[in-house]
Short mmCIF file of C-alpha atoms in Angstrom, two decimals:
data_model
loop_
_atom_site.label_atom_id
_atom_site.label_comp_id
_atom_site.label_asym_id
_atom_site.label_seq_id
_atom_site.Cartn_x
_atom_site.Cartn_y
_atom_site.Cartn_z
CA MET A 1 8.30 -10.47 13.95
CA LYS A 2 11.68 -10.63 12.24
CA ARG A 3 14.73 -11.44 14.32
CA SER A 4 16.35 -8.11 13.42
CA GLN A 5 13.28 -6.19 14.58
CA LYS A 6 13.15 -8.16 17.82
CA ASN A 7 16.83 -7.47 18.51
CA LYS A 8 16.28 -3.78 17.80
CA ILE A 9 13.39 -3.59 20.27
CA ILE A 10 15.43 -5.41 22.93
CA ARG A 11 18.39 -3.08 22.38
CA HIS A 12 16.25 0.08 22.59
CA THR A 13 14.50 -1.21 25.73
CA LYS A 14 17.85 -1.94 27.35
CA ASP A 15 19.15 1.52 26.41
CA PHE A 16 16.01 3.15 27.84
CA LEU A 17 16.36 1.30 31.15
CA LEU A 18 20.06 2.14 31.42
CA ILE A 19 19.52 5.84 30.69
CA THR A 20 16.52 6.07 33.05
CA THR A 21 18.45 4.42 35.88
CA GLY A 22 21.37 6.73 35.15
CA ILE A 23 19.14 9.81 35.35
CA PHE A 24 17.78 8.88 38.79
CA SER A 25 21.25 7.95 40.07
CA ALA A 26 22.70 11.29 38.94
CA ALA A 27 19.71 13.17 40.41
CA LEU A 28 20.29 11.42 43.75
CA GLY A 29 23.92 12.50 43.63
CA PHE A 30 22.82 16.08 42.99
CA LYS A 31 19.96 16.52 45.46
CA GLY A 32 20.78 13.89 48.06
CA PHE A 33 24.43 14.91 48.51
CA LEU A 34 26.08 17.70 46.54
CA LEU A 35 23.62 20.60 46.41
CA THR A 36 23.04 20.97 50.14
CA ASN A 37 26.79 21.14 50.81
CA HIS A 38 27.67 23.32 47.79
CA PHE A 39 30.03 20.68 46.39
CA ILE A 40 30.58 20.42 42.64
CA ASP A 41 31.91 17.94 40.11
CA GLY A 42 34.02 18.40 37.01
CA GLY A 43 32.85 19.00 33.45
CA ALA A 44 29.50 20.41 32.38
CA THR A 45 27.96 19.01 35.56
CA GLY A 46 30.41 21.01 37.65
CA ILE A 47 29.74 24.18 35.66
CA SER A 48 25.99 23.70 36.21
CA LEU A 49 26.41 23.14 39.96
CA LEU A 50 28.80 26.08 40.41
CA THR A 51 26.53 28.45 38.46
CA SER A 52 23.46 27.32 40.45
CA ILE A 53 25.31 28.11 43.69
CA LEU A 54 26.44 31.56 42.54
CA THR A 55 23.24 32.65 40.76
CA PRO A 56 19.48 32.33 41.33
CA ILE A 57 19.10 30.30 38.12
CA PRO A 58 17.55 26.87 38.90
CA LEU A 59 19.80 23.84 38.36
CA PRO A 60 17.39 22.10 35.91
CA VAL A 61 17.53 25.14 33.61
CA LEU A 62 21.32 25.23 33.81
CA ILE A 63 21.62 21.51 33.04
CA ILE A 64 19.72 22.07 29.79
CA CYS A 65 21.35 25.34 28.76
CA ILE A 66 24.96 24.38 29.51
CA ASN A 67 24.68 20.98 27.82
CA ALA A 68 22.79 22.29 24.75
CA PRO A 69 25.95 23.34 22.82
CA PHE A 70 27.51 19.95 23.53
CA VAL A 71 24.43 18.21 22.12
CA LEU A 72 24.72 20.20 18.90
CA LEU A 73 28.43 19.39 18.75
CA GLY A 74 27.64 15.72 19.33
CA TYR A 75 25.19 15.78 16.44
CA LYS A 76 27.95 17.14 14.22
CA ILE A 77 30.79 14.79 15.17
CA ILE A 78 28.99 11.62 16.37
CA GLY A 79 25.57 11.44 14.77
CA LYS A 80 21.84 12.02 14.89
CA ALA A 81 20.91 9.02 17.04
CA PHE A 82 23.42 10.05 19.72
CA ALA A 83 22.13 13.64 19.72
CA ILE A 84 18.50 12.54 20.08
CA LYS A 85 19.26 10.13 22.95
CA THR A 86 21.42 12.73 24.69
CA THR A 87 18.74 15.43 24.34
CA LEU A 88 16.12 13.15 25.88
CA ALA A 89 18.51 12.09 28.65
CA ILE A 90 19.39 15.69 29.58
CA LEU A 91 15.73 16.75 29.51
CA GLY A 92 14.88 13.74 31.67
CA LEU A 93 17.61 14.62 34.17
CA ALA A 94 16.44 18.24 34.37
CA LEU A 95 12.84 17.06 34.90
CA VAL A 96 13.78 14.62 37.67
CA VAL A 97 16.03 17.16 39.43
CA GLY A 98 13.29 19.78 39.23
CA THR A 99 10.32 17.67 40.34
CA VAL A 100 11.37 14.56 42.28
CA PRO A 101 12.21 15.06 45.98
CA PHE A 102 15.29 13.34 47.41
CA PRO A 103 16.28 13.19 51.09
CA ASP A 104 19.46 14.78 52.43
CA VAL A 105 21.32 11.56 53.08
CA THR A 106 24.19 12.88 55.23
CA LYS A 107 25.84 16.08 56.40
CA ASP A 108 29.32 14.60 56.72
CA ASN A 109 31.50 16.41 54.17
CA LEU A 110 33.69 13.43 53.30
CA LEU A 111 30.70 11.10 52.84
CA VAL A 112 28.95 13.75 50.73
CA ALA A 113 32.01 14.10 48.49
CA ILE A 114 32.53 10.35 48.05
CA PHE A 115 28.96 9.13 47.69
CA GLY A 116 27.78 12.19 45.78
CA GLY A 117 30.53 11.46 43.27
CA PHE A 118 29.67 7.77 43.29
CA PHE A 119 26.00 8.24 42.40
CA LEU A 120 26.79 10.97 39.89
CA GLY A 121 29.48 8.87 38.20
CA ALA A 122 27.19 5.84 38.15
CA GLY A 123 24.49 7.94 36.51
CA ILE A 124 26.81 9.26 33.82
CA GLY A 125 28.24 5.76 33.22
CA LEU A 126 24.85 4.08 32.90
CA SER A 127 23.73 6.76 30.45
CA VAL A 128 26.87 6.19 28.37
CA ARG A 129 26.13 2.45 28.35
CA GLY A 130 22.70 3.37 27.01
CA GLY A 131 24.20 5.42 24.17
CA ALA A 132 23.75 8.94 25.59
CA VAL A 133 25.55 11.41 27.83
CA ILE A 134 24.24 13.66 30.59
CA ASP A 135 27.55 15.53 30.81
CA GLY A 136 28.76 16.92 27.50
CA THR A 137 32.39 17.57 28.43
CA GLU A 138 33.72 14.49 26.64
CA VAL A 139 31.98 15.54 23.42
CA LEU A 140 33.84 18.86 23.59
CA ALA A 141 37.08 17.03 24.41
CA ILE A 142 36.69 14.78 21.35
CA TYR A 143 36.11 17.81 19.12
CA LEU A 144 39.07 19.78 20.49
CA SER A 145 41.39 16.76 20.38
CA ARG A 146 40.64 16.34 16.67
CA LYS A 147 41.11 20.04 16.01
CA PHE A 148 44.34 20.60 17.95
CA GLY A 149 45.87 17.12 17.90
CA THR A 150 45.92 16.70 21.69
CA THR A 151 44.58 13.82 23.77
CA ILE A 152 41.04 13.76 25.15
CA GLY A 153 42.40 13.22 28.65
CA ASP A 154 44.60 16.32 28.50
CA ILE A 155 41.67 18.50 27.45
CA ILE A 156 39.42 17.16 30.22
CA ILE A 157 42.17 17.85 32.77
CA VAL A 158 42.54 21.46 31.57
CA ILE A 159 38.76 22.03 31.71
CA ASN A 160 38.52 20.60 35.23
CA VAL A 161 41.50 22.61 36.50
CA MET A 162 39.67 25.76 35.38
CA ILE A 163 36.43 24.64 37.06
CA PHE A 164 38.05 23.76 40.40
CA SER A 165 40.11 26.95 40.34
CA ALA A 166 36.88 28.92 39.93
CA ALA A 167 35.34 26.96 42.82
CA ALA A 168 38.33 27.80 45.02
CA TYR A 169 38.00 31.50 44.12
CA PHE A 170 34.21 31.91 44.36
CA LEU A 171 33.44 29.42 47.14
CA SER A 172 36.45 28.32 49.18
CA VAL A 173 39.61 26.27 48.89
CA GLU A 174 38.11 23.67 51.23
CA ILE A 175 35.01 23.21 49.07
CA ALA A 176 37.22 23.00 45.96
CA MET A 177 39.27 20.23 47.59
CA TYR A 178 36.18 18.29 48.61
CA SER A 179 34.85 18.79 45.09
CA MET A 180 38.04 17.24 43.71
CA ILE A 181 37.29 14.17 45.83
CA THR A 182 33.79 14.17 44.32
CA TYR A 183 35.29 14.29 40.84
CA LEU A 184 37.71 11.43 41.55
CA ALA A 185 34.90 9.28 42.99
CA ALA A 186 32.69 10.07 40.00
CA SER A 187 35.40 9.34 37.42
CA LYS A 188 36.41 6.04 39.02
CA THR A 189 32.78 4.94 39.24
CA LEU A 190 32.26 5.98 35.63
CA ASP A 191 35.24 3.88 34.54
CA PHE A 192 33.96 0.90 36.52
CA ILE A 193 30.45 1.15 35.05
CA ILE A 194 31.75 1.41 31.46
CA ASP A 195 34.65 -1.05 31.61
CA GLY A 196 33.40 -3.40 34.31
CA ILE A 197 35.47 -5.52 36.65
CA GLU A 198 36.18 -7.94 33.81
CA GLU A 199 38.02 -5.57 31.52
CA TYR A 200 38.92 -7.19 28.21
CA MET A 201 42.51 -7.83 27.18
CA GLY A 202 43.68 -8.59 23.65
CA ILE A 203 46.62 -11.00 23.40
CA THR A 204 48.73 -11.57 20.29
CA ILE A 205 50.77 -14.78 20.61
CA VAL A 206 53.77 -15.62 18.43
CA SER A 207 54.85 -19.21 19.01
CA THR A 208 56.05 -22.25 17.10
CA LYS A 209 53.42 -24.24 19.01
CA SER A 210 50.44 -22.25 17.80
CA ASP A 211 48.28 -25.36 17.26
CA HIS A 212 48.62 -26.37 20.91
CA ILE A 213 47.94 -22.82 22.08
CA LYS A 214 44.79 -22.58 19.94
CA LYS A 215 43.54 -25.82 21.46
CA LEU A 216 44.29 -24.51 24.96
CA ILE A 217 42.35 -21.27 24.44
CA ILE A 218 39.34 -22.92 22.82
CA GLU A 219 39.02 -26.00 25.06
CA LYS A 220 40.23 -24.78 28.46
CA LEU A 221 39.22 -21.12 28.45
CA GLY A 222 36.21 -21.40 26.17
CA HIS A 223 37.24 -18.45 23.97
CA GLY A 224 37.58 -18.12 20.22
CA VAL A 225 40.81 -17.35 18.40
CA THR A 226 41.85 -15.61 15.21
CA THR A 227 44.97 -16.74 13.36
CA TYR A 228 46.95 -15.11 10.60
CA LYS A 229 50.15 -15.87 8.77
CA GLY A 230 53.29 -14.00 9.74
CA GLN A 231 57.03 -14.15 9.45
CA SER A 232 59.30 -14.08 12.47
CA GLY A 233 62.72 -12.48 12.37
CA TYR A 234 65.58 -13.27 14.70
CA GLY A 235 69.36 -13.61 14.98
CA LYS A 236 72.20 -11.32 13.98
CA ASN A 237 71.75 -12.08 10.30
CA GLY A 238 67.99 -11.49 10.31
CA GLU A 239 66.98 -15.09 9.83
CA SER A 240 63.24 -15.47 9.30
CA SER A 241 60.63 -18.20 9.14
CA ASN A 242 56.93 -18.47 8.45
CA ILE A 243 54.78 -18.75 11.54
CA GLU A 244 51.10 -18.78 12.52
CA ILE A 245 50.17 -15.91 14.86
CA VAL A 246 47.29 -16.37 17.31
CA TYR A 247 45.06 -13.56 18.59
CA THR A 248 42.42 -13.87 21.28
CA VAL A 249 40.49 -11.69 23.73
CA VAL A 250 40.04 -12.68 27.38
CA THR A 251 39.00 -10.87 30.54
CA ARG A 252 41.63 -9.43 32.86
CA LEU A 253 40.69 -12.06 35.44
CA GLU A 254 41.68 -14.81 33.00
CA LEU A 255 44.91 -13.20 31.84
CA ASN A 256 47.29 -14.68 34.42
CA ARG A 257 45.94 -18.17 33.89
CA LEU A 258 46.36 -17.86 30.12
CA LYS A 259 49.96 -16.65 30.50
CA THR A 260 50.76 -19.53 32.85
CA GLU A 261 49.29 -22.14 30.53
CA ILE A 262 51.12 -20.71 27.50
CA GLU A 263 54.40 -20.75 29.41
CA LYS A 264 53.90 -24.46 30.10
CA LEU A 265 53.51 -25.10 26.37
CA ASP A 266 56.20 -22.72 25.11
CA ALA A 267 58.38 -20.77 27.52
CA ARG A 268 59.79 -18.77 24.60
CA ALA A 269 56.41 -17.64 23.24
CA PHE A 270 56.19 -13.90 22.52
CA LEU A 271 53.04 -12.19 23.88
CA ILE A 272 51.71 -8.72 23.11
CA ILE A 273 49.01 -7.70 25.61
CA SER A 274 46.79 -4.64 25.25
CA SER A 275 43.58 -3.34 26.79
CA VAL A 276 40.38 -3.72 24.74
CA ARG A 277 37.62 -1.17 25.30
CA ASP A 278 34.68 -3.47 24.55
CA THR A 279 33.68 -6.52 22.54
CA LYS A 280 30.57 -7.89 20.91
CA GLY A 281 29.74 -11.37 19.71
CA GLY A 282 32.05 -14.32 19.34
CA MET A 283 33.09 -16.72 22.07
CA VAL A 284 34.49 -13.97 24.29
CA SER A 285 31.02 -13.58 25.77
CA LYS A 286 31.62 -16.74 27.78
CA ARG A 287 32.95 -14.96 30.83
CA GLY A 288 32.86 -17.80 33.33
CA LEU A 289 36.27 -18.82 34.58
CA LYS A 290 36.89 -22.51 34.00
CA TYR A 291 39.39 -23.97 36.43
#
């Protein structure tokens, strides 16, 4: 078997396991916590839960029907592979919710809101890590942000304000407030699952001692570097000089150590630090902290 084929099989197996685990986690959040207390979440999930409370339509049917337009939209703006994975994930979630029994874990409203959101957010996050979604709100947000020039976050906020306002009107203000706790727990868990505790940070370093800094990053932190030629400008008259600029990616846990070590080498070094969504390959995969 060719190496490329082997890697493809491994990747698809990993995606399948992530999505399957996500489906069961989300189903536990639904049936073990939220449904029995009439709590909802934000997004398409919240719309499905609210509609199932107000109508006799079964939740599995609503999960499929409400997410179907988002799947079609995802096919249009993201691609065929994403649409296929998402379709299978949503069908799998509907099947598990409709057929697999889950115990009512607790009747305490606060615990229901927090842990229902936790398991639901973990399920959505694991599915995203596997290349699919079981809540299509972000697909809609991406489409609308491109069409109207707004941010994805702003659109998601507007959608959720409408959902929680409807919950307050049709159910009660108290349930809407508990549901907001559910949403916050779910969104924070989702962020944690996707970004991880070791969020990546990209650092651009402008220093006259670039050779020493490169050696520090490679030998002490075990990370790779990228260098490119630049020209620094300074002084009232705009004096400039050629300089080698260093770029590297480390985890957030390593950031303070890197800054301290650079300051020892060059207290006047200029650093630009930004968050990096994800990385693949290179020496950044060596996550162990070396002290």
